[in-house]
Short mmCIF file of C-alpha atoms and ligand atoms in Angstrom, two decimals:
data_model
loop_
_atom_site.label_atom_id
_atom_site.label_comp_id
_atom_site.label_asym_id
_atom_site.label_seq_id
_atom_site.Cartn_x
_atom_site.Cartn_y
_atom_site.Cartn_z
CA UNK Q 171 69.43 -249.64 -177.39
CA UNK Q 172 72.60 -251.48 -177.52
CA UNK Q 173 73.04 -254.57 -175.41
CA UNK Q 174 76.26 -256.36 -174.08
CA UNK Q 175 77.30 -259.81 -173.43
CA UNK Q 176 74.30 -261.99 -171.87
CA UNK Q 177 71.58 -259.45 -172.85
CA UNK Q 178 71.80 -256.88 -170.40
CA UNK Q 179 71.41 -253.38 -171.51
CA UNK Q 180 73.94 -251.06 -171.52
CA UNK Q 181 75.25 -247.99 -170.48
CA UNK Q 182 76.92 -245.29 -172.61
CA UNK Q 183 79.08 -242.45 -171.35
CA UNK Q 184 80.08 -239.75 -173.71
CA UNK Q 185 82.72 -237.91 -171.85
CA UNK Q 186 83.75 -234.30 -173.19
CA UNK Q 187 87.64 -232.71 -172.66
CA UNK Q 188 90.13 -231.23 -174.05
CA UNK Q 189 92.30 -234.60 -172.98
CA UNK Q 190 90.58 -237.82 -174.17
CA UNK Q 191 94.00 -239.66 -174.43
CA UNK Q 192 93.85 -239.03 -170.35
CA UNK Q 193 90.56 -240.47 -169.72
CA UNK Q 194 90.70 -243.32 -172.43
CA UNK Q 195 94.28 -244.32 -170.86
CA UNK Q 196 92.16 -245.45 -167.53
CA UNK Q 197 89.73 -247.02 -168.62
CA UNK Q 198 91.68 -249.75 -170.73
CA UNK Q 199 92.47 -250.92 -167.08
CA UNK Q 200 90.96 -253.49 -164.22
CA UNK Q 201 87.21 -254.18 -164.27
CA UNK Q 202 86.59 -251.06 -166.42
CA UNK Q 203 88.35 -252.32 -169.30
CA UNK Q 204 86.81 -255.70 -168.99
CA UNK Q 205 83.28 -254.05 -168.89
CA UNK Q 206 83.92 -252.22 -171.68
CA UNK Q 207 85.00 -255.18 -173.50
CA UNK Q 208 82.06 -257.35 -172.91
CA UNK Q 209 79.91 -254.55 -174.17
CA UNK Q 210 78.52 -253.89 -170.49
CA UNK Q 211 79.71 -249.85 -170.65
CA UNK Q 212 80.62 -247.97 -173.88
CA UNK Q 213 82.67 -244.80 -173.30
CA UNK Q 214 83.01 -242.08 -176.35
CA UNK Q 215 85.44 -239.14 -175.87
CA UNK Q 216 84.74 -235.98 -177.86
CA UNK Q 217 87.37 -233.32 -178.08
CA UNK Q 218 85.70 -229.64 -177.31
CA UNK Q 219 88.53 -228.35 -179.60
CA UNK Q 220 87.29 -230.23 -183.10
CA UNK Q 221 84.18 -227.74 -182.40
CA UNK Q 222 86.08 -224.47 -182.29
CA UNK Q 223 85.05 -222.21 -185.33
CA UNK Q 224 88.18 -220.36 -185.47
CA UNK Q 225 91.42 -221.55 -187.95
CA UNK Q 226 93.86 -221.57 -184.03
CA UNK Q 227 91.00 -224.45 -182.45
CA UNK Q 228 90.78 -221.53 -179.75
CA UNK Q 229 88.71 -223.22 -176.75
CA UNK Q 230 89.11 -220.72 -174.39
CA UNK Q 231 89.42 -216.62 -173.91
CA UNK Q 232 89.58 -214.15 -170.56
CA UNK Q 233 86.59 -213.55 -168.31
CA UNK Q 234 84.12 -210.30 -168.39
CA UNK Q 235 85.11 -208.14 -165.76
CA UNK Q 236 88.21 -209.17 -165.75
CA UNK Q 237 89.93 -211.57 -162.76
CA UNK Q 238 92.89 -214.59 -163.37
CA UNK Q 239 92.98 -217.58 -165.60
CA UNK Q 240 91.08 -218.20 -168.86
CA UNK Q 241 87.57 -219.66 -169.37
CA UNK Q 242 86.17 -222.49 -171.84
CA UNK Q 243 84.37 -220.51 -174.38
CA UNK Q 244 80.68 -221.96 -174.05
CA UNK Q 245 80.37 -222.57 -178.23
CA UNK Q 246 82.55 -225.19 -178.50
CA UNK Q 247 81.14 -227.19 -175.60
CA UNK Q 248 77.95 -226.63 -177.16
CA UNK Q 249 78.39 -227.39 -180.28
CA UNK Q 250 80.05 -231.00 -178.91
CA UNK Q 251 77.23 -231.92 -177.13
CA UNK Q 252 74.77 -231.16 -179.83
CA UNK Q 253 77.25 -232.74 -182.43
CA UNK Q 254 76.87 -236.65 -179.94
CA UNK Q 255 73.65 -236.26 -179.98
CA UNK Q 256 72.61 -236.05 -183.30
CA UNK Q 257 75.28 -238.44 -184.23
CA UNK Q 258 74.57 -241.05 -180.97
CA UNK Q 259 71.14 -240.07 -179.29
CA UNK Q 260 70.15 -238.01 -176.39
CA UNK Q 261 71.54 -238.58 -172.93
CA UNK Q 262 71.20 -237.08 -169.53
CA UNK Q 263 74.33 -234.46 -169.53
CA UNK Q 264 76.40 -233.72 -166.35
CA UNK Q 265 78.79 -230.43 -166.33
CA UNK Q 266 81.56 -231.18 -163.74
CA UNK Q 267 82.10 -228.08 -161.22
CA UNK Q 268 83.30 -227.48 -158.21
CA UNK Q 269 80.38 -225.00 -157.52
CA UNK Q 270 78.16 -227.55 -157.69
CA UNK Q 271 76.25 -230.47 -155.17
CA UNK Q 272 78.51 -233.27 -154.31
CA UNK Q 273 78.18 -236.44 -156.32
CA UNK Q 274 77.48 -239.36 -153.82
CA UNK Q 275 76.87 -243.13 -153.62
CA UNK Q 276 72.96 -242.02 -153.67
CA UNK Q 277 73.85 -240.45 -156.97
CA UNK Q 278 75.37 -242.81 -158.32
CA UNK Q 279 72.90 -245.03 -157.87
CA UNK Q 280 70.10 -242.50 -159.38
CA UNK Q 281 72.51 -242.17 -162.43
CA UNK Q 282 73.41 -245.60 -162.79
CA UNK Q 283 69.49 -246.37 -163.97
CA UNK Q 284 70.10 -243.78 -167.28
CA UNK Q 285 71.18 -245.23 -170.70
CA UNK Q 286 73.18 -242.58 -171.29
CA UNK Q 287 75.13 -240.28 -169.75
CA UNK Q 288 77.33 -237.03 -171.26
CA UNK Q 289 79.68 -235.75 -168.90
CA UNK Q 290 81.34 -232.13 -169.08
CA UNK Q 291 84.82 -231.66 -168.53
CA UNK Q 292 86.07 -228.20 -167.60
CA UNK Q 293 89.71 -227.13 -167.71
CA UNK Q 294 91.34 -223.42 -167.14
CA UNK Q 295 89.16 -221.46 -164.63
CA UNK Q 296 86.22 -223.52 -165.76
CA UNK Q 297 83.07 -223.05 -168.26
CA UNK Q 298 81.64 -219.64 -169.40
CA UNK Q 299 78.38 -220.07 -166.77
CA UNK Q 300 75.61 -220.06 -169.39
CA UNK Q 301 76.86 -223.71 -170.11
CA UNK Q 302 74.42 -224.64 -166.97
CA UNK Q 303 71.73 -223.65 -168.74
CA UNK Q 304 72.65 -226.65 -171.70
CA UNK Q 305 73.15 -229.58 -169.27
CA UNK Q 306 70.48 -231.31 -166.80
CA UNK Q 307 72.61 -230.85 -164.24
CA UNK Q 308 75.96 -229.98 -161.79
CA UNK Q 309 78.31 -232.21 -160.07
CA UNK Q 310 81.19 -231.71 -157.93
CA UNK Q 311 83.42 -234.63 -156.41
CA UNK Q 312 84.04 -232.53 -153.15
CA UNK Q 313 85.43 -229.96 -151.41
CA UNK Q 314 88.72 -229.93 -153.28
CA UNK Q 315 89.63 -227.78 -156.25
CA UNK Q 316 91.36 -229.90 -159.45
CA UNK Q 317 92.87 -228.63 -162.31
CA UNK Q 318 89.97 -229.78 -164.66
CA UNK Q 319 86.96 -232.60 -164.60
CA UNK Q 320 88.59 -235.38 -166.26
CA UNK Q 321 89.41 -237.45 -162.98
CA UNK Q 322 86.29 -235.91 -161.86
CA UNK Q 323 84.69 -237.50 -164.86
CA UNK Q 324 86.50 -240.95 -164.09
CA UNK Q 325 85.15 -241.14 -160.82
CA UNK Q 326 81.73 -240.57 -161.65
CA UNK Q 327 82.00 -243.71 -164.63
CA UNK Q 328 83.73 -246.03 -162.05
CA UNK Q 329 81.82 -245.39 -159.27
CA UNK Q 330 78.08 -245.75 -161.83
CA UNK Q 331 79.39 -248.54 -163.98
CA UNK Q 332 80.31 -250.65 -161.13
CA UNK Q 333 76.46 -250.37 -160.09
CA UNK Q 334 75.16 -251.73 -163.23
CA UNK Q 335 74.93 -255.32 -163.92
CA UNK Q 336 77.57 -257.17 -165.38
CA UNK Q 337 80.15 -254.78 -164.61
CA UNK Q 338 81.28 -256.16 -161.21
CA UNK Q 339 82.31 -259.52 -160.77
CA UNK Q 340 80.80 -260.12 -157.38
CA UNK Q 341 77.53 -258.21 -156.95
CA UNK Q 342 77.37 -259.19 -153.54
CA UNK Q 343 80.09 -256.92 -152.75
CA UNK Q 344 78.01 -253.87 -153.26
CA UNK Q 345 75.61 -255.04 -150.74
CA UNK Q 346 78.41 -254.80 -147.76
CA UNK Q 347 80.35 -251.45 -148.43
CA UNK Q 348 80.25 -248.45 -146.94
CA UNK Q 349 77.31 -246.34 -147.99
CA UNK Q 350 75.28 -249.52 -149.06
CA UNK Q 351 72.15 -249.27 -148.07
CA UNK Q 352 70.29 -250.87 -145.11
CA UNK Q 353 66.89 -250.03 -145.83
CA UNK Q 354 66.33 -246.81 -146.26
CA UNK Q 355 68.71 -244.10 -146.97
CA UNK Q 356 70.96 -245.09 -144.21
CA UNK Q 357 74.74 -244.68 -144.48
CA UNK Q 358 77.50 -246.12 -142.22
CA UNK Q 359 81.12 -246.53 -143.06
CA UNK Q 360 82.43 -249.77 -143.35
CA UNK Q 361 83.51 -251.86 -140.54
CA UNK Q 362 87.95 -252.46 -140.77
CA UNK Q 363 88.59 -255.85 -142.42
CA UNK Q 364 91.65 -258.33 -141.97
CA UNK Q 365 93.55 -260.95 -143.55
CA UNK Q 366 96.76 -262.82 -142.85
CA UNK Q 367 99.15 -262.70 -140.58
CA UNK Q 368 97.23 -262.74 -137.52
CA UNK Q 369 99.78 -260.34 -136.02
CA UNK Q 370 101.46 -257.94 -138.10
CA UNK Q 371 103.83 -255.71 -136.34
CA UNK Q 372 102.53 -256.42 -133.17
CA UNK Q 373 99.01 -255.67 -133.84
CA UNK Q 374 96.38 -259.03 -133.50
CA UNK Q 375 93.70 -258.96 -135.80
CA UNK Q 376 90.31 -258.82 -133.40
CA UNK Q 377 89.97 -262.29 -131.62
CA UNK Q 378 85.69 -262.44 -132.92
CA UNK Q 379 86.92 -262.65 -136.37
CA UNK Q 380 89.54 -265.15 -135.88
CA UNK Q 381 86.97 -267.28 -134.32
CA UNK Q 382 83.53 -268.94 -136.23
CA UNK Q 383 80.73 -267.47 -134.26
CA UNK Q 384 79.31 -266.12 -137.07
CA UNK Q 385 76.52 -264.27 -134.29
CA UNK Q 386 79.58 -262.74 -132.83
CA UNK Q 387 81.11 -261.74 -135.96
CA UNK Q 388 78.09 -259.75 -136.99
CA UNK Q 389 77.70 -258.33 -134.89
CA UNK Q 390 81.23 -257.04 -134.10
CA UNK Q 391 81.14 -255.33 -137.70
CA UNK Q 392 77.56 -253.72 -136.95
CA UNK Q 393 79.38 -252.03 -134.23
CA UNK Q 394 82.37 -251.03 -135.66
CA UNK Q 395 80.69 -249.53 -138.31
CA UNK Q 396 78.58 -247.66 -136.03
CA UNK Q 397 81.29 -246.84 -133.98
CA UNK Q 398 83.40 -245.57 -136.47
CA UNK Q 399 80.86 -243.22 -138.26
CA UNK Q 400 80.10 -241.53 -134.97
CA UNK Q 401 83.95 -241.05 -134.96
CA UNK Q 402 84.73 -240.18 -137.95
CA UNK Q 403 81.91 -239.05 -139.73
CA UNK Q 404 79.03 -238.11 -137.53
CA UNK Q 405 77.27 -235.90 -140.09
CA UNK Q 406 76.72 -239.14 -142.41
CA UNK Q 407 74.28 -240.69 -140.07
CA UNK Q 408 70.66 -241.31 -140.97
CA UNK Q 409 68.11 -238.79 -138.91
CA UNK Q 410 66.42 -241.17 -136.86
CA UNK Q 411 63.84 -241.07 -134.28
CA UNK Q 412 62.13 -243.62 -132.59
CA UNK Q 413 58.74 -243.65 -133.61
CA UNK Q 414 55.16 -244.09 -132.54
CA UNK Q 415 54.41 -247.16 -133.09
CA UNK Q 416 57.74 -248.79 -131.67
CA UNK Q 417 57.08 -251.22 -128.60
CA UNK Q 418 58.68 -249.93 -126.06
CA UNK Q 419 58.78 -252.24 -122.43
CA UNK Q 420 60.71 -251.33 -118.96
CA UNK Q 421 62.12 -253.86 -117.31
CA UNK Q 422 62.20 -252.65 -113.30
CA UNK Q 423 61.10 -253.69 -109.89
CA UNK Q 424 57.44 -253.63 -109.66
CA UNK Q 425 57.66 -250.46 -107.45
CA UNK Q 426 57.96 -248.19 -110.28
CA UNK Q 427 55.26 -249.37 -112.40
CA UNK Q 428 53.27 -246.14 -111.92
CA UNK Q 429 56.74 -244.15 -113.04
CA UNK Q 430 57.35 -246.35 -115.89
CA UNK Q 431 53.61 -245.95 -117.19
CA UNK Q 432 53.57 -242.29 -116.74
CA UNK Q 433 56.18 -242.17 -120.28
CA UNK Q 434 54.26 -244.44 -122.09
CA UNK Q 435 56.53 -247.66 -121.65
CA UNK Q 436 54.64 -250.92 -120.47
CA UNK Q 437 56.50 -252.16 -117.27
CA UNK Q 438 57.45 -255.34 -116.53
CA UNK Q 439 58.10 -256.70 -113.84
CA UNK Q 440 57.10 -259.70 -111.44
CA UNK Q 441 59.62 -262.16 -110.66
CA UNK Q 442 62.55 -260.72 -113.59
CA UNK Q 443 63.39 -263.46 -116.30
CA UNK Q 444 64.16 -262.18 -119.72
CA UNK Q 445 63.95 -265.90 -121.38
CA UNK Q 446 60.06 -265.58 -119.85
CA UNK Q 447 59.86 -262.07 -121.03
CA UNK Q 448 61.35 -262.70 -124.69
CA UNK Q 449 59.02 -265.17 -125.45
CA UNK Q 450 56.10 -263.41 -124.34
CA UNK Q 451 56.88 -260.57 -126.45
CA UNK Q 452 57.96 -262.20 -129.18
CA UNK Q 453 54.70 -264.17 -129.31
CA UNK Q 454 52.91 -260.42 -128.95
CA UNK Q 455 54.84 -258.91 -131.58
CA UNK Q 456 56.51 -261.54 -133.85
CA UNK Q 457 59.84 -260.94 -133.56
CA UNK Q 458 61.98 -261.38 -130.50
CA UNK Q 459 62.94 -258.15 -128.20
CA UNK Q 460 65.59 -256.06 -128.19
CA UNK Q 461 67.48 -255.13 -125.18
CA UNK Q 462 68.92 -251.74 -124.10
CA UNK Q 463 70.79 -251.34 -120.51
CA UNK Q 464 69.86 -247.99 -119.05
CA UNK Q 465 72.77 -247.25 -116.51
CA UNK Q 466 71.98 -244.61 -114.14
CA UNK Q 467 75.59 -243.50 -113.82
CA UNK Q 468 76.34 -245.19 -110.69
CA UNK Q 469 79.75 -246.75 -111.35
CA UNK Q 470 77.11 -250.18 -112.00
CA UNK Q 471 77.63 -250.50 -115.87
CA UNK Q 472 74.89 -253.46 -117.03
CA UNK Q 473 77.25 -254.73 -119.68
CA UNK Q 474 80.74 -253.62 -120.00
CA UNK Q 475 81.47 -254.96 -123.64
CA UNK Q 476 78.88 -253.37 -125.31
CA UNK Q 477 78.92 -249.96 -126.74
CA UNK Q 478 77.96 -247.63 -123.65
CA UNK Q 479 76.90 -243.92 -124.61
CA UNK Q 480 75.88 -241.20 -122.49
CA UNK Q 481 73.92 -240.16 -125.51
CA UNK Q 482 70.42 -241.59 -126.32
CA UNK Q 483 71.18 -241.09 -130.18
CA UNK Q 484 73.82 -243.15 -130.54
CA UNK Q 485 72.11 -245.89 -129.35
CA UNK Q 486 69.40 -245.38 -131.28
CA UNK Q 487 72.03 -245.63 -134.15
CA UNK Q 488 73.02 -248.64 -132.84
CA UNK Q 489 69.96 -250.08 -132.60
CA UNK Q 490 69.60 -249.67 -136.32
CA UNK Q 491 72.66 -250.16 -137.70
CA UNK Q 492 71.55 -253.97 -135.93
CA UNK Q 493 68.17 -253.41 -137.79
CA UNK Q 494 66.17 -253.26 -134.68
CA UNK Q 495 64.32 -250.18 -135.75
CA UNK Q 496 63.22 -251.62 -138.96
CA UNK Q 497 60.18 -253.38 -138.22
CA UNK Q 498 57.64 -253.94 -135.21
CA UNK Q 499 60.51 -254.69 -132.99
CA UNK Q 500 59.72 -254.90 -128.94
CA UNK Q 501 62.42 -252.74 -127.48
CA UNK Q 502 62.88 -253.40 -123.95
CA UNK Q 503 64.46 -250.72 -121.56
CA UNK Q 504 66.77 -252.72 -118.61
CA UNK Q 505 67.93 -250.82 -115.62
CA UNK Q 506 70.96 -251.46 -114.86
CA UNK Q 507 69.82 -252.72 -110.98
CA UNK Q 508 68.22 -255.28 -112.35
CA UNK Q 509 70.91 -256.43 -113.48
CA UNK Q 510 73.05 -257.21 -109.98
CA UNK Q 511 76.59 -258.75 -111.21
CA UNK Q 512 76.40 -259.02 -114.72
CA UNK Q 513 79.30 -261.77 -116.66
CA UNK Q 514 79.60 -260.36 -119.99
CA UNK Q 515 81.30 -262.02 -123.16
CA UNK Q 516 81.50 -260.19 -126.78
CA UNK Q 517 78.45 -258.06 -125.34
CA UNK Q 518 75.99 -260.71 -124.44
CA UNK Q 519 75.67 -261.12 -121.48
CA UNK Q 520 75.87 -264.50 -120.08
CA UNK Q 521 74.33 -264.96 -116.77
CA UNK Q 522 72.44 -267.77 -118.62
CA UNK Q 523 75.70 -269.40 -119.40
CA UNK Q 524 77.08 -268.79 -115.67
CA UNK Q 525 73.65 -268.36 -113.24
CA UNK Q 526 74.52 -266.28 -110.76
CA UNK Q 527 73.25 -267.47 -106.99
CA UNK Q 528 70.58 -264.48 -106.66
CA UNK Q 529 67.39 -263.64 -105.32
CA UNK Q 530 65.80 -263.84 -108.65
CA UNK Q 531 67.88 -266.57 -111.14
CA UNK Q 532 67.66 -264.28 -113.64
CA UNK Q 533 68.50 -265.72 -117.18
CA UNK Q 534 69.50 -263.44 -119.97
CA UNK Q 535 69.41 -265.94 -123.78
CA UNK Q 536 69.55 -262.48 -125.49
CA UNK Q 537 72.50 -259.99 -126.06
CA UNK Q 538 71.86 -256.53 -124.58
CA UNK Q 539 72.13 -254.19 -128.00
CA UNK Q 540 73.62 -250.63 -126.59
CA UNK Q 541 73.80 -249.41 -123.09
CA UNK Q 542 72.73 -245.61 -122.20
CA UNK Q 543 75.08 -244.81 -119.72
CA UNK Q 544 73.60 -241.33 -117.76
CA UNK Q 545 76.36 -239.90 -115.93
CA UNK Q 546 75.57 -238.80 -112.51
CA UNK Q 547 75.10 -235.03 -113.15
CA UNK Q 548 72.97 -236.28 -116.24
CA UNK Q 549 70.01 -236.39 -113.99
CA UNK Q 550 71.43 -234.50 -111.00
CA UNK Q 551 72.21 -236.64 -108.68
CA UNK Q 552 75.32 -235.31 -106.21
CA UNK Q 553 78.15 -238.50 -107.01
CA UNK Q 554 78.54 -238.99 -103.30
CA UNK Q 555 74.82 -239.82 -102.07
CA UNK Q 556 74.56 -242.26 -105.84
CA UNK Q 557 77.67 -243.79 -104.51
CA UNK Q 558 76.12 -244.74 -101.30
CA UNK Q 559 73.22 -245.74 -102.47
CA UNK Q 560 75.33 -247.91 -105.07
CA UNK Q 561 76.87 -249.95 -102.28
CA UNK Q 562 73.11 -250.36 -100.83
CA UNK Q 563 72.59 -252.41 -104.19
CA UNK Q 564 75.42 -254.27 -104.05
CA UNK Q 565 74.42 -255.94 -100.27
CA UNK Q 566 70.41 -255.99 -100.56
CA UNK Q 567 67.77 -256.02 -103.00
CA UNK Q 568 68.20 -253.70 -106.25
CA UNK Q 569 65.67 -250.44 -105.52
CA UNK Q 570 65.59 -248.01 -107.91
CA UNK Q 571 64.56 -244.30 -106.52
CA UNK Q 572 61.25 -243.36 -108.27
CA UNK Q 573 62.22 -239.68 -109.10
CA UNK Q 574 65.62 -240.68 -110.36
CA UNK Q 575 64.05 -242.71 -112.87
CA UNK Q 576 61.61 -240.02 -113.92
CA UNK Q 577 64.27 -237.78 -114.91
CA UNK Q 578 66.24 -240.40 -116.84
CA UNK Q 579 63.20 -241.62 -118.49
CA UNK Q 580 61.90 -238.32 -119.44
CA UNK Q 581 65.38 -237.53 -120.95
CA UNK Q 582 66.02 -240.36 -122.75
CA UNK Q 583 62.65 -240.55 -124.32
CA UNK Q 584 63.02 -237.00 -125.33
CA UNK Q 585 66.18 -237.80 -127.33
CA UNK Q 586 65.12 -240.60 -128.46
CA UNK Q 587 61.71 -239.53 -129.91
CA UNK Q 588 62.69 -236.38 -131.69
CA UNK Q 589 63.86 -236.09 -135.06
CL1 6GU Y 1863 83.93 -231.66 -160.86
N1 6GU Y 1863 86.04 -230.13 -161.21
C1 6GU Y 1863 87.13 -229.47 -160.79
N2 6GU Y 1863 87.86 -228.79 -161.65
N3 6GU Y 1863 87.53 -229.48 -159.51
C2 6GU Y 1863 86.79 -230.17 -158.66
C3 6GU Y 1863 85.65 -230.88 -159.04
C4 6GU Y 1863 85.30 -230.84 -160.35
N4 6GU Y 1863 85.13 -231.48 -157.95
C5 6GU Y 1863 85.91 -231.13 -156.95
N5 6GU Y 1863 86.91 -230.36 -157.35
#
């Protein structure tokens, strides 16, 4: 197997067309070029018309059963592919269609561990069908039809080669783009990125980033990224559930112990201090807690920087995007009562920084992750009696009706819990 610069094996593409000059002309360029250079990739173009048997080169002819446009006639793409590999070796062949699955980063990344790769390139209406039956497999670059594969074929070699060592001059790059992974299979667009001017045309780049808090920064992007997927590509998300195992902890007046218990969440409660609380759990569990405002839609939000959703998923999201879901992480549920008059800054809330003269000094050295924000109909309550009982908060101890709690629990768990 060949090997380029440094010793690090690499990866040949044999891409087939009726336009190599096309596809050669791109890859001279950038990073690709480079890589090619240093012996990291190898590209080899074969022309489908040098196989034609015919004295014209003819490469293509009309369709059975008639309908527009010409086809690639399947012998000449054969008799390429069989003519590379006896002359180069075998290789894992892809035929480019637009009737096909979608190539994706996860693809790439399967394809990107081959040592060879032969890539298809139709042109006309595409390739006589019994072609699929020669290659390993299908590929489409979306939902778009293009004239032929050949830019089809150059996205598939940039977006593998830059995978494979060597290729990329910064590999830590990869590790921070959209699609990268964070564990598992999980996919989230990337957060927006700035650089100078600070203001360009009257828009500020985000104050976090302009500052050092590197906390603050990371977390900013963990939430834009989340945020942004939900907006703009919802369907992308990971499938996640909460599962069994996950520690999950109420924080509430002692009152509704019996309520919390009844959905399988420990209660805490006792005089409320989350510094005491975090260190307990973290002692149980190893890692420190993370926190999750539960509003009960009544015009009380718990933290009014961080991401509030009235749906249980998207904090869940949130929760891993932050990697809170990864390992034996405590998650603890706050209602929003117990949190009187919160002071929020860049979604941590800082009553620790600014102690608030309350019944119960309550200290808060962690950042609340995600609020679930139930609006009032959520768990039917009529708006007028939850504003009342709001105000009741606001001059007297927090109390949290029992059955209202019930039905948020009961929903939220729900969500949260099912795949
Ligand atoms: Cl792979 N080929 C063609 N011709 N059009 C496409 C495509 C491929 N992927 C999306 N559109």
């Amino acid at each position: 197997m060949a090997t380029g610069a440094g010793g690090v094996m690499s990866l040949g593409f044999e891409i087939f067309t009726l336009f190599p000059e096309a596809v050669a002309g791109f890859l001279q360029a950038g990073l690709m070029g480079k890589a090619i250079t240093a012996g990291h990739i190898s590209v080899h173009t074969t022309n489908f018309r040098e196989f034609a048997s015919d004295r014209h080169r003819t490469v293509d002819d009309t369709p059975y059963g008639g309908g527009a446009g010409m086809l690639l006639k399947p012998g000449p793409v054969v008799a390429a592919l069989e003519h590379a590999v006896a002359a180069r070796g075998p290789m894992h062949t892809v035929m480019l269609t637009p009737a096909a699955p979608t190539f994706d980063q996860r693809a790439a990344r399967r394809l990107a561990t081959l040592p060879r790769i032969g890539i298809l390139c139709g042109r006309y209406e595409g390739f006589d069908d019994r072609v699929r039956d020669c290659v390993d497999e299908c590929l489409s670059i979306g939902d778009f039809v293009l004239n032929g594969g050949e830019v089809a074929a150059l996205v598939l070699v940039e977006a593998i080669a830059r995978l494979r060592q060597g290729v990329l001059g910064n590999p830590e790059s990869i590790a921070h783009e959209s699609f990268a992974e964070t564990g598992g299979d999980d996919r989230w667009l990337e957060p927006p990125h700035f650089t100078r001017p600070v203001v360009f045309r009257g828009l500020e780049v985000p104050k976090v980033l302009q500052g050092g808090n590197h906390r603050a920064i990371a977390r900013y992007r963990q939430v834009e990224a989340w945020r942004r997927t939900w907006a703009l590509r919802p369907q992308l998300r990971p499938r996640l559930r909460l599962c069994d195992e996950q520690p999950l902890y109420c924080l509430a007046p002692g009152e509704l112990a019996d309520t919390i218990k009844s959905h399988g969440l420990e209660p805490l409660s006792g005089p409320i201090d989350a510094k005491r609380v975090r260190k307990q759990l973290t002692r149980r569990h190893g890692c420190a807690p993370r926190w999750v405002g539960l509003g009960l839609g009544g015009g009380n939000p718990t933290a009014a920087s961080v991401p509030a959703s009235a749906n249980p998923k998207q904090v869940l999201d949130l929760l891993a995007v932050t990697g809170a879901l990864s390992e034996q992480t405590p998650i603890v549920l706050v209602l929003d009562q117990v949190i009187a008059s919160p002071k929020t800054d860049e979604g941590i809330l800082t009553n620790a920084a600014q102690p608030q003269p309350d019944a119960h000094q309550r200290r808060w050295p962690a950042p609340v992750e995600a609020v679930i924000q139930m609006s009032a109909d959520a768990h039917q309550i009529p708006g007028r009696e939850l504003a009342q009982r709001s105000q009741i908060y606001e001059s007297s101890q927090p109390r949290v009706p029992g059955e209202w709690i019930d039905q948020v629990l009961s929903r939220v768990l729900s969500t949260l819990r099912q795949p």
